[in-house]
Amino acid sequence: MKKLSIYSSVLLALAMSWGCNKDETYPGGEINPSISIFDIRGLYKGQDVTLSKGNMGGSVRIAGLVVSDHRAGNMPAGVLVVEDGRRLGKIRGITIPLGDDAARYISGDSVHINVEGAVVTKVDGMLQLKGVTNDKVTKVASGRPIPINRGTTAQILANPASFESTLTVMIKGGFFPMPAENATIGGDLSVTDGFGHVTLHTEKSAGFAGASIPLLANYYGVIFNTPVGEDSLTPRMQMRMESDVDVLSNTVVKTSLLISGFASDVKGGDGNYEYIQMVATEDIDFSKTPYCMVVNNNANASTPTGFPTNGWATGGMRTYKINMTSGVVKKGDYCYAGGLYQLINGSGSTAIPASQWVANYDYVAKAGQDFGVKTSGLMANSGNAFGIAIFQGTKVTATSVPIDVLFVSTGGSLYDAGPPEYGYAIANTDFYDINDPIFRTPQQYYRKGLNTLALVYNTADVGYFYKLGGEYSTDLGRWLTARSQNNFTMTKTTTAAELQDSLATKLK
């Protein structure tokens, strides 16, 4: 009690001394002269705002990085574009009409800009800082690394103001339909990363307008917005130079069999009723070109426990393998593999036509083909992650890489950075990348690097079918629209046609 009294007296004395300070600021505190662009943008509420120390909290300047670069002639004339990430790590940018002086600055220049007296206004749908002259811009360094806004097209389209006037990267971008072989990048092209489409604008007079168009690339550029009606913005990306095209591939690599859906928890008992749906991107005779599917389960009690030292071939209660060695499917056809009974939603439900099955295996009574113990539930219904992988051929080892793979949930002993590394290998898909597409660093396992995407578990014992949607181009060997989880509630009379409707995975 005595200590509490002493501490209370000290705090009271400090409070009184601070309260008597005429400027009512923290003693010894100094106003940061730089205000974040995030805060500058936040001052605009639909009407022009003249910046002052008062509305900037005592600050007078922006400390940012230049992201515009006029040397190749593909930036809007006369504008300086700067960004920073000073507020909560959120990268935000703004455009400053500086006239001919804008070309004096290049990407990576670090600048201090006195903005006291400048006006935050909206011009053609974009926020600008008007009233800034070149004598208020001080370059303090050059060649500084620029933090890059990484955004999917869906994110850019959903919130264009957040990406406006920032250097943004769109990864794994491509065009559909692919322009003619001799087409160049000049003009307006619709680029997709599998999540939407954004216009890539290149002036016909730009220094790199004659560059050829790659099959797959990362695109770096500044996002500019155009107003559509009163409340909408349409974003476009404008690259600064030819090196803003980071080519990933000019070779078509097609995945021949894609996971398009699955039933992991039918209505009633699951034993021998669970299955996956696949769509073929080419004609396949499984007796001549066999495949296999492997399912992993990672409940804490599943043995062997710990990280999967043999990857998809770990066996035991962790991984279970079923071979697909008979049947024929044509390009665009759906086919099924799973439990013995070939029924759509458990006992007493509709039979899926036998012609659509390429494997129906008694996983309740039999061990997996090569590995995996018999089980009453092939796929988990809740808890830690489970995954489905398709392999070409029937031999799967610790180093085997699937052609397609998907995971549900994220928990469990999935990846150990080692050394040595252990984990479940992934494929290059709409969800995963064997190498980081920006930095090219290896990330060949689920939960390593950026490979963290997963579907979510559905409520148990309802009879959900996971329709995975998406659109895959067989010409380009890539996803034009990434797969997405569509939960379809089956009944005992559901038909196979209902699993293959407009929400199912499609080929283009």
Coordinates of C-alpha atoms in Angstrom, one line a residue:
M1 CA 0.0 0.0 0.0
K2 CA 2.9 2.4 0.8
K3 CA 4.5 1.7 -2.6
L4 CA 1.1 2.4 -4.3
S5 CA 0.8 5.7 -2.5
I6 CA 4.3 6.8 -3.6
Y7 CA 3.7 5.8 -7.3
S8 CA 0.4 7.7 -7.2
S9 CA 2.0 10.8 -5.8
V10 CA 4.7 10.7 -8.5
L11 CA 2.1 10.3 -11.3
L12 CA 0.0 13.1 -9.9
A13 CA 3.0 15.5 -9.8
L14 CA 4.0 14.6 -13.4
A15 CA 0.4 15.1 -14.6
M16 CA 0.3 18.5 -12.8
S17 CA 3.6 19.6 -14.3
W18 CA 2.6 18.6 -17.8
G19 CA -0.8 20.3 -17.4
C20 CA 0.9 23.6 -16.5
N21 CA 3.0 23.6 -19.7
K22 CA 1.7 26.3 -21.9
D23 CA 1.9 24.5 -25.2
E24 CA 0.3 21.4 -23.6
T25 CA 2.6 19.0 -25.4
Y26 CA 4.6 16.1 -24.1
P27 CA 7.7 17.6 -22.5
G28 CA 10.6 17.3 -24.8
G29 CA 8.4 16.1 -27.7
E30 CA 8.9 17.4 -31.2
I31 CA 6.4 17.5 -34.1
N32 CA 7.5 15.3 -36.9
P33 CA 7.9 17.6 -39.9
S34 CA 6.7 14.9 -42.3
I35 CA 3.1 13.8 -42.7
S36 CA 2.2 10.5 -44.3
I37 CA 0.5 10.5 -47.7
F38 CA -2.1 8.2 -46.1
D39 CA -3.0 11.1 -43.8
I40 CA -2.9 13.7 -46.6
R41 CA -5.3 11.6 -48.7
G42 CA -7.5 11.2 -45.6
L43 CA -8.0 15.0 -45.3
Y44 CA -10.0 15.1 -48.6
K45 CA -13.7 14.6 -47.9
G46 CA -15.1 15.6 -51.3
Q47 CA -14.0 19.2 -51.2
D48 CA -10.7 20.9 -51.9
V49 CA -8.5 21.2 -48.8
T50 CA -5.7 23.7 -48.4
L51 CA -2.9 22.2 -46.3
S52 CA -1.7 24.0 -43.2
K53 CA 0.2 23.2 -40.0
G54 CA -3.2 23.2 -38.3
N55 CA -4.8 20.4 -40.4
M56 CA -1.5 18.5 -40.7
G57 CA -0.9 18.3 -37.0
G58 CA 2.1 20.7 -37.2
S59 CA 3.8 18.9 -40.1
V60 CA 4.8 20.8 -43.2
R61 CA 6.1 18.3 -45.7
I62 CA 5.9 14.9 -47.4
A63 CA 9.0 12.6 -47.3
G64 CA 8.4 10.1 -50.1
L65 CA 9.9 8.1 -52.9
V66 CA 9.4 9.0 -56.5
V67 CA 7.7 6.3 -58.5
S68 CA 7.1 8.2 -61.8
D69 CA 9.8 8.1 -64.5
H70 CA 9.4 10.1 -67.7
R71 CA 12.5 8.8 -69.5
A72 CA 10.6 6.2 -71.7
G73 CA 7.6 8.5 -72.3
N74 CA 4.9 6.4 -70.7
M75 CA 3.9 8.6 -67.8
P76 CA 1.2 11.3 -67.9
A77 CA 3.0 14.5 -69.0
G78 CA 3.9 17.0 -66.3
V79 CA 3.2 14.9 -63.2
L80 CA 5.4 13.8 -60.3
V81 CA 4.1 10.7 -58.5
V82 CA 5.4 9.9 -55.0
E83 CA 4.5 7.3 -52.4
D84 CA 5.3 6.4 -48.9
G85 CA 4.4 3.8 -46.3
R86 CA 4.8 5.9 -43.2
R87 CA 1.3 5.3 -41.7
L88 CA 0.7 1.7 -40.5
G89 CA 2.9 0.4 -43.2
K90 CA 0.2 1.2 -45.8
I91 CA 1.7 2.2 -49.1
R92 CA -0.1 5.2 -50.5
G93 CA 0.7 7.6 -53.3
I94 CA -0.3 11.0 -54.7
T95 CA 0.2 12.8 -58.0
I96 CA 1.7 16.3 -58.1
P97 CA 1.3 18.5 -61.3
L98 CA 4.8 19.9 -61.6
G99 CA 5.0 20.7 -65.3
D100 CA 8.2 20.1 -67.1
D101 CA 10.1 19.9 -63.8
A102 CA 8.4 16.5 -63.2
A103 CA 10.9 14.9 -65.6
R104 CA 13.8 16.0 -63.5
Y105 CA 13.0 13.2 -61.0
I106 CA 13.2 9.4 -61.6
S107 CA 12.0 6.4 -59.8
G108 CA 13.9 5.8 -56.6
D109 CA 14.6 9.4 -55.8
S110 CA 14.0 10.3 -52.2
V111 CA 12.4 13.7 -51.9
H112 CA 11.1 16.1 -49.3
I113 CA 8.2 18.2 -50.5
N114 CA 7.0 21.2 -48.6
V115 CA 3.2 21.0 -49.0
E116 CA 2.2 23.8 -46.7
G117 CA -0.3 25.9 -48.7
A118 CA -0.8 23.2 -51.3
V119 CA -4.3 22.1 -52.2
V120 CA -5.6 18.6 -52.1
T121 CA -8.0 18.3 -54.9
K122 CA -9.5 15.7 -57.3
V123 CA -8.8 15.9 -61.0
D124 CA -10.3 13.3 -63.4
G125 CA -11.1 11.0 -60.5
M126 CA -7.6 11.1 -58.9
L127 CA -6.3 13.0 -55.9
Q128 CA -3.6 15.6 -56.7
L129 CA -1.6 18.1 -54.7
K130 CA -1.8 21.4 -56.6
G131 CA 0.2 24.5 -55.9
V132 CA 3.6 22.7 -55.4
T133 CA 6.4 24.3 -57.3
N134 CA 9.8 22.8 -58.0
D135 CA 11.6 25.0 -55.4
K136 CA 9.5 23.2 -52.7
V137 CA 11.0 19.8 -53.8
T138 CA 14.3 18.7 -52.4
K139 CA 16.0 15.5 -53.5
V140 CA 17.8 14.0 -50.6
A141 CA 18.9 10.7 -52.2
S142 CA 18.7 8.6 -55.3
G143 CA 18.5 5.0 -56.2
R144 CA 16.5 4.1 -53.1
P145 CA 14.5 0.8 -53.1
I146 CA 10.8 1.4 -53.6
P147 CA 8.3 -0.6 -51.5
I148 CA 5.9 -2.1 -54.0
N149 CA 2.2 -2.5 -53.6
R150 CA 1.5 -6.2 -54.5
G151 CA -2.1 -6.6 -55.5
T152 CA -4.3 -9.0 -57.4
T153 CA -6.4 -7.6 -60.1
A154 CA -9.4 -8.3 -57.8
Q155 CA -7.9 -6.2 -55.0
I156 CA -7.1 -3.4 -57.4
L157 CA -10.5 -3.4 -58.9
A158 CA -12.2 -3.5 -55.5
N159 CA -10.3 -0.6 -54.0
P160 CA -8.6 1.4 -56.8
A161 CA -8.1 4.5 -54.6
S162 CA -5.8 2.5 -52.3
F163 CA -3.5 1.6 -55.2
E164 CA -3.8 5.0 -56.9
S165 CA -0.4 6.6 -57.6
T166 CA 1.6 3.7 -56.2
L167 CA 4.1 1.4 -57.9
T168 CA 2.2 -1.9 -58.0
V169 CA 3.1 -5.4 -59.2
M170 CA 0.7 -7.8 -60.8
I171 CA 2.2 -11.2 -60.7
K172 CA 1.7 -14.0 -63.2
G173 CA -0.1 -11.7 -65.7
G174 CA -1.1 -12.8 -69.1
F175 CA -3.5 -12.0 -71.9
F176 CA -6.5 -13.9 -73.2
P177 CA -7.0 -14.3 -76.0
M178 CA -3.3 -14.1 -76.6
P179 CA -2.4 -11.3 -79.1
A180 CA -1.1 -12.3 -82.5
E181 CA 2.5 -13.6 -82.6
N182 CA 3.9 -10.3 -84.0
A183 CA 1.8 -8.1 -81.7
T184 CA 3.6 -5.5 -79.5
I185 CA 2.8 -4.1 -76.1
G186 CA 1.9 -0.6 -77.3
G187 CA -1.8 0.4 -76.7
D188 CA -4.3 -0.9 -74.3
L189 CA -4.2 -4.6 -73.4
S190 CA -6.4 -6.4 -70.9
V191 CA -4.1 -8.3 -68.5
T192 CA -5.3 -11.0 -66.1
D193 CA -3.6 -12.7 -63.1
G194 CA -6.5 -15.2 -62.7
F195 CA -8.5 -12.9 -60.4
G196 CA -9.8 -10.2 -62.8
H197 CA -8.7 -8.0 -65.7
V198 CA -7.0 -4.6 -65.6
T199 CA -5.9 -2.5 -68.6
L200 CA -2.2 -2.2 -69.2
H201 CA -1.7 1.1 -71.0
T202 CA 1.4 1.8 -73.1
E203 CA 1.6 5.0 -75.2
K204 CA 2.2 4.2 -78.8
S205 CA 5.1 6.7 -78.6
A206 CA 6.7 5.1 -75.6
G207 CA 10.2 4.0 -76.0
F208 CA 9.3 0.3 -75.4
A209 CA 5.9 0.3 -77.2
G210 CA 7.4 -2.1 -79.8
A211 CA 8.4 -4.7 -77.3
S212 CA 7.0 -8.2 -77.8
I213 CA 4.3 -9.6 -75.6
P214 CA 5.3 -12.5 -73.3
L215 CA 3.1 -15.5 -72.5
L216 CA 3.5 -15.0 -68.7
A217 CA 5.1 -12.1 -66.8
N218 CA 5.1 -10.0 -63.7
Y219 CA 4.1 -6.4 -64.6
Y220 CA 5.3 -3.4 -62.6
G221 CA 3.6 0.0 -63.1
V222 CA 2.0 3.0 -61.6
I223 CA -1.8 2.7 -61.1
F224 CA -3.9 5.6 -62.5
N225 CA -7.6 5.8 -62.2
T226 CA -10.3 7.1 -64.6
P227 CA -13.8 8.1 -63.2
V228 CA -16.8 6.1 -64.4
G229 CA -20.0 7.8 -63.4
E230 CA -20.0 9.6 -60.1
D231 CA -18.8 7.0 -57.7
S232 CA -16.7 4.5 -59.6
L233 CA -13.1 4.4 -60.8
T234 CA -11.5 2.2 -63.5
P235 CA -7.8 1.6 -62.8
R236 CA -5.1 1.2 -65.4
M237 CA -1.5 0.3 -65.0
Q238 CA 1.3 2.2 -66.8
M239 CA 4.7 0.8 -66.8
R240 CA 7.7 3.2 -66.5
M241 CA 10.2 1.3 -68.7
E242 CA 10.7 -1.9 -70.6
S243 CA 12.3 -3.7 -67.6
D244 CA 8.9 -3.3 -65.8
V245 CA 8.0 -6.5 -67.7
D246 CA 9.5 -9.4 -65.8
V247 CA 9.1 -12.4 -68.1
L248 CA 8.3 -15.6 -66.3
S249 CA 7.7 -17.9 -69.3
N250 CA 7.2 -18.0 -73.0
T251 CA 6.5 -21.8 -73.0
V252 CA 3.0 -23.3 -72.7
V253 CA 3.0 -26.0 -69.9
K254 CA -0.4 -27.6 -69.7
T255 CA -1.8 -29.6 -66.7
S256 CA -3.6 -32.6 -68.2
L257 CA -5.9 -33.3 -65.2
L258 CA -7.3 -30.7 -62.8
I259 CA -9.0 -31.0 -59.5
S260 CA -12.5 -29.5 -60.0
G261 CA -14.4 -30.5 -56.9
F262 CA -14.8 -33.1 -54.1
A263 CA -17.1 -34.6 -51.6
S264 CA -15.2 -35.1 -48.3
D265 CA -18.3 -35.4 -46.0
V266 CA -21.4 -36.9 -47.5
K267 CA -24.7 -37.1 -45.7
G268 CA -24.5 -40.1 -43.2
G269 CA -21.5 -42.4 -43.0
D270 CA -18.5 -41.6 -45.1
G271 CA -16.9 -45.0 -45.6
N272 CA -16.3 -45.6 -49.3
Y273 CA -18.6 -42.7 -50.3
E274 CA -16.0 -39.9 -50.5
Y275 CA -14.6 -38.9 -53.9
I276 CA -13.0 -36.2 -55.9
Q277 CA -14.0 -34.8 -59.3
M278 CA -11.5 -33.9 -62.0
V279 CA -11.6 -32.4 -65.5
A280 CA -9.4 -33.5 -68.3
T281 CA -7.6 -30.8 -70.4
E282 CA -6.8 -33.4 -73.1
D283 CA -7.9 -36.9 -74.1
I284 CA -6.7 -39.4 -71.6
D285 CA -6.7 -43.2 -71.7
F286 CA -5.8 -44.1 -68.2
S287 CA -4.8 -47.7 -69.2
K288 CA -2.0 -46.2 -71.3
T289 CA -1.3 -43.1 -69.3
P290 CA -2.0 -43.9 -65.6
Y291 CA -2.4 -41.3 -62.8
C292 CA -2.9 -41.5 -59.1
M293 CA -4.4 -39.4 -56.4
V294 CA -3.0 -39.0 -52.8
V295 CA -4.9 -37.6 -49.9
N296 CA -3.1 -36.5 -46.7
N297 CA -4.6 -36.1 -43.2
N298 CA -2.8 -34.2 -40.5
A299 CA -4.8 -34.7 -37.3
N300 CA -2.6 -34.6 -34.2
A301 CA -3.2 -38.2 -33.5
S302 CA -2.5 -39.5 -37.0
T303 CA 0.6 -41.6 -37.2
P304 CA 3.4 -41.2 -38.0
T305 CA 3.2 -37.9 -36.1
G306 CA 5.4 -34.9 -36.7
F307 CA 6.4 -33.5 -40.1
P308 CA 5.9 -35.7 -43.2
T309 CA 9.5 -36.8 -43.7
N310 CA 8.5 -38.7 -46.9
G311 CA 6.1 -36.0 -48.2
W312 CA 3.1 -37.4 -50.0
A313 CA 4.6 -40.9 -49.6
T314 CA 4.6 -40.8 -45.8
G315 CA 1.9 -43.4 -45.5
G316 CA 0.4 -44.7 -42.3
M317 CA -2.6 -42.6 -41.2
R318 CA -1.1 -39.5 -42.9
T319 CA -1.3 -40.2 -46.7
Y320 CA -3.4 -42.6 -48.7
K321 CA -2.9 -43.4 -52.4
I322 CA -5.4 -44.6 -55.1
N323 CA -4.3 -45.4 -58.6
M324 CA -6.2 -44.4 -61.7
T325 CA -5.4 -47.0 -64.3
S326 CA -8.5 -47.6 -66.3
G327 CA -11.1 -45.6 -68.2
V328 CA -11.1 -43.0 -71.0
V329 CA -12.0 -39.4 -70.7
K330 CA -12.2 -36.8 -73.5
K331 CA -10.9 -33.2 -73.3
G332 CA -13.4 -31.2 -71.2
D333 CA -15.0 -34.3 -69.6
Y334 CA -15.4 -34.7 -65.8
C335 CA -14.3 -37.9 -64.1
Y336 CA -14.3 -39.2 -60.6
A337 CA -12.1 -41.2 -58.2
G338 CA -12.7 -42.3 -54.7
G339 CA -14.6 -44.9 -52.7
L340 CA -16.1 -48.2 -53.8
Y341 CA -19.8 -47.3 -54.1
Q342 CA -19.9 -44.6 -56.8
L343 CA -22.8 -42.8 -55.2
I344 CA -23.2 -39.0 -55.2
N345 CA -24.2 -38.3 -51.5
G346 CA -23.8 -41.4 -49.4
S347 CA -26.0 -44.5 -48.9
G348 CA -29.2 -44.5 -50.9
S349 CA -28.2 -41.6 -53.1
T350 CA -28.0 -41.2 -56.9
A351 CA -25.3 -43.3 -58.7
I352 CA -22.7 -41.4 -60.7
P353 CA -22.5 -43.1 -64.1
A354 CA -19.9 -45.8 -64.1
S355 CA -18.4 -44.4 -67.3
Q356 CA -17.3 -41.3 -65.4
W357 CA -15.3 -43.2 -62.8
V358 CA -11.5 -43.8 -63.3
A359 CA -11.0 -45.3 -59.8
N360 CA -13.4 -46.7 -57.2
Y361 CA -11.4 -48.3 -54.4
D362 CA -12.4 -50.0 -51.2
Y363 CA -10.5 -47.7 -48.8
V364 CA -12.4 -49.0 -45.8
A365 CA -11.2 -52.7 -46.2
K366 CA -8.0 -52.2 -48.0
A367 CA -4.7 -50.4 -47.5
G368 CA -3.8 -47.7 -50.0
Q369 CA -2.0 -48.7 -53.2
D370 CA 1.6 -48.6 -52.1
F371 CA 1.0 -46.7 -48.9
G372 CA -1.7 -45.7 -46.4
V373 CA -3.7 -47.7 -43.9
K374 CA -7.3 -48.6 -44.4
T375 CA -9.6 -45.9 -43.2
S376 CA -13.3 -45.2 -42.7
G377 CA -12.7 -41.5 -43.7
L378 CA -10.5 -40.8 -46.7
M379 CA -10.7 -37.0 -46.2
A380 CA -10.9 -35.1 -43.0
N381 CA -14.1 -33.2 -42.0
S382 CA -12.6 -30.6 -39.6
G383 CA -9.5 -29.6 -37.7
N384 CA -6.0 -29.7 -39.2
A385 CA -5.3 -29.5 -42.9
F386 CA -5.9 -32.1 -45.4
G387 CA -4.7 -32.1 -49.0
I388 CA -5.5 -33.7 -52.4
A389 CA -2.8 -34.2 -55.0
I390 CA -2.8 -35.6 -58.5
F391 CA 0.3 -37.3 -59.9
Q392 CA 1.0 -38.5 -63.4
G393 CA 2.1 -42.1 -63.1
T394 CA 1.6 -44.4 -60.2
K395 CA 5.0 -44.1 -58.4
V396 CA 5.1 -41.5 -55.6
T397 CA 8.2 -41.0 -53.5
A398 CA 9.4 -38.4 -51.0
T399 CA 10.6 -36.2 -53.9
S400 CA 7.6 -36.6 -56.2
V401 CA 5.9 -33.4 -57.4
P402 CA 2.2 -33.4 -58.2
I403 CA 0.6 -31.9 -61.3
D404 CA -2.3 -30.4 -59.3
V405 CA -2.9 -30.0 -55.6
L406 CA -5.3 -28.3 -53.2
F407 CA -5.5 -28.0 -49.4
V408 CA -8.3 -27.5 -47.0
S409 CA -7.4 -25.6 -43.8
T410 CA -3.9 -24.8 -42.5
G411 CA -3.1 -26.5 -39.2
G412 CA -0.9 -29.5 -38.2
S413 CA 2.7 -30.5 -38.8
L414 CA 2.9 -29.6 -42.5
Y415 CA 6.2 -28.0 -43.2
D416 CA 9.6 -28.0 -41.4
A417 CA 12.2 -25.6 -42.7
G418 CA 15.0 -27.9 -41.4
P419 CA 17.6 -28.5 -42.5
P420 CA 16.6 -30.9 -44.0
E421 CA 13.3 -29.6 -45.2
Y422 CA 10.1 -31.7 -45.0
G423 CA 6.7 -31.0 -46.4
Y424 CA 4.1 -31.7 -48.9
A425 CA 5.2 -30.7 -52.4
I426 CA 3.0 -28.4 -54.4
A427 CA 2.6 -27.7 -58.1
N428 CA 2.5 -24.5 -60.1
T429 CA -1.2 -23.8 -59.9
D430 CA -3.7 -20.9 -59.5
F431 CA -3.1 -21.3 -55.7
Y432 CA 0.6 -22.2 -55.4
D433 CA 4.0 -21.5 -57.0
I434 CA 7.1 -23.7 -56.7
N435 CA 9.3 -20.6 -56.8
D436 CA 8.3 -17.1 -55.5
P437 CA 7.2 -15.4 -58.7
I438 CA 8.9 -12.1 -57.7
F439 CA 12.1 -13.1 -56.0
R440 CA 12.5 -16.6 -57.6
T441 CA 13.3 -18.1 -54.3
P442 CA 12.3 -21.8 -53.9
Q443 CA 9.1 -22.4 -52.0
Q444 CA 8.2 -25.9 -53.1
Y445 CA 6.1 -27.0 -50.1
Y446 CA 2.7 -26.1 -48.8
R447 CA 3.0 -23.5 -46.0
K448 CA 6.4 -22.4 -47.3
G449 CA 6.8 -18.8 -48.5
L450 CA 3.6 -17.6 -50.1
N451 CA 2.0 -21.0 -50.5
T452 CA -0.5 -20.5 -47.7
L453 CA -3.9 -20.4 -49.6
A454 CA -6.4 -23.0 -48.5
L455 CA -10.1 -23.8 -48.8
V456 CA -12.2 -23.8 -45.6
Y457 CA -14.0 -26.7 -43.9
N458 CA -17.8 -26.9 -44.3
T459 CA -20.2 -27.9 -41.6
A460 CA -20.1 -31.6 -41.0
D461 CA -22.6 -34.2 -42.1
V462 CA -24.6 -31.9 -44.4
G463 CA -23.5 -33.4 -47.7
Y464 CA -21.6 -30.5 -49.2
F465 CA -19.9 -30.8 -52.6
Y466 CA -17.0 -28.4 -53.0
K467 CA -17.5 -26.9 -56.5
L468 CA -14.2 -25.2 -57.3
G469 CA -15.2 -23.0 -60.2
G470 CA -12.4 -21.3 -62.2
E471 CA -11.6 -21.2 -65.9
Y472 CA -8.5 -22.8 -67.4
S473 CA -7.1 -22.0 -70.8
T474 CA -5.8 -25.1 -72.6
D475 CA -4.1 -22.9 -75.2
L476 CA -2.1 -21.0 -72.7
G477 CA -1.7 -23.7 -70.0
R478 CA -2.9 -21.4 -67.2
W479 CA -5.8 -20.3 -65.1
L480 CA -7.7 -17.4 -66.6
T481 CA -9.9 -17.3 -63.5
A482 CA -8.6 -18.9 -60.3
R483 CA -10.6 -21.6 -58.6
S484 CA -13.0 -20.5 -55.8
Q485 CA -14.9 -22.4 -53.2
N486 CA -18.6 -22.8 -54.0
N487 CA -20.4 -24.9 -51.4
F488 CA -23.2 -26.9 -53.0
T489 CA -25.6 -28.8 -50.7
M490 CA -26.4 -32.2 -52.2
T491 CA -29.5 -34.3 -51.5
K492 CA -29.9 -38.0 -52.0
T493 CA -31.4 -37.3 -55.5
T494 CA -28.7 -34.9 -56.7
T495 CA -27.4 -35.8 -60.2
A496 CA -23.9 -35.7 -61.7
A497 CA -25.1 -32.9 -64.0
E498 CA -25.7 -30.7 -61.0
L499 CA -22.1 -31.0 -60.0
Q500 CA -21.0 -29.9 -63.5
D501 CA -23.0 -26.7 -64.0
S502 CA -22.0 -23.1 -64.5
L503 CA -20.2 -23.0 -61.1
A504 CA -18.0 -25.9 -61.9
T505 CA -14.4 -25.6 -63.3
K506 CA -14.5 -24.8 -67.0
L507 CA -12.0 -25.0 -69.9
K508 CA -11.5 -22.1 -72.3

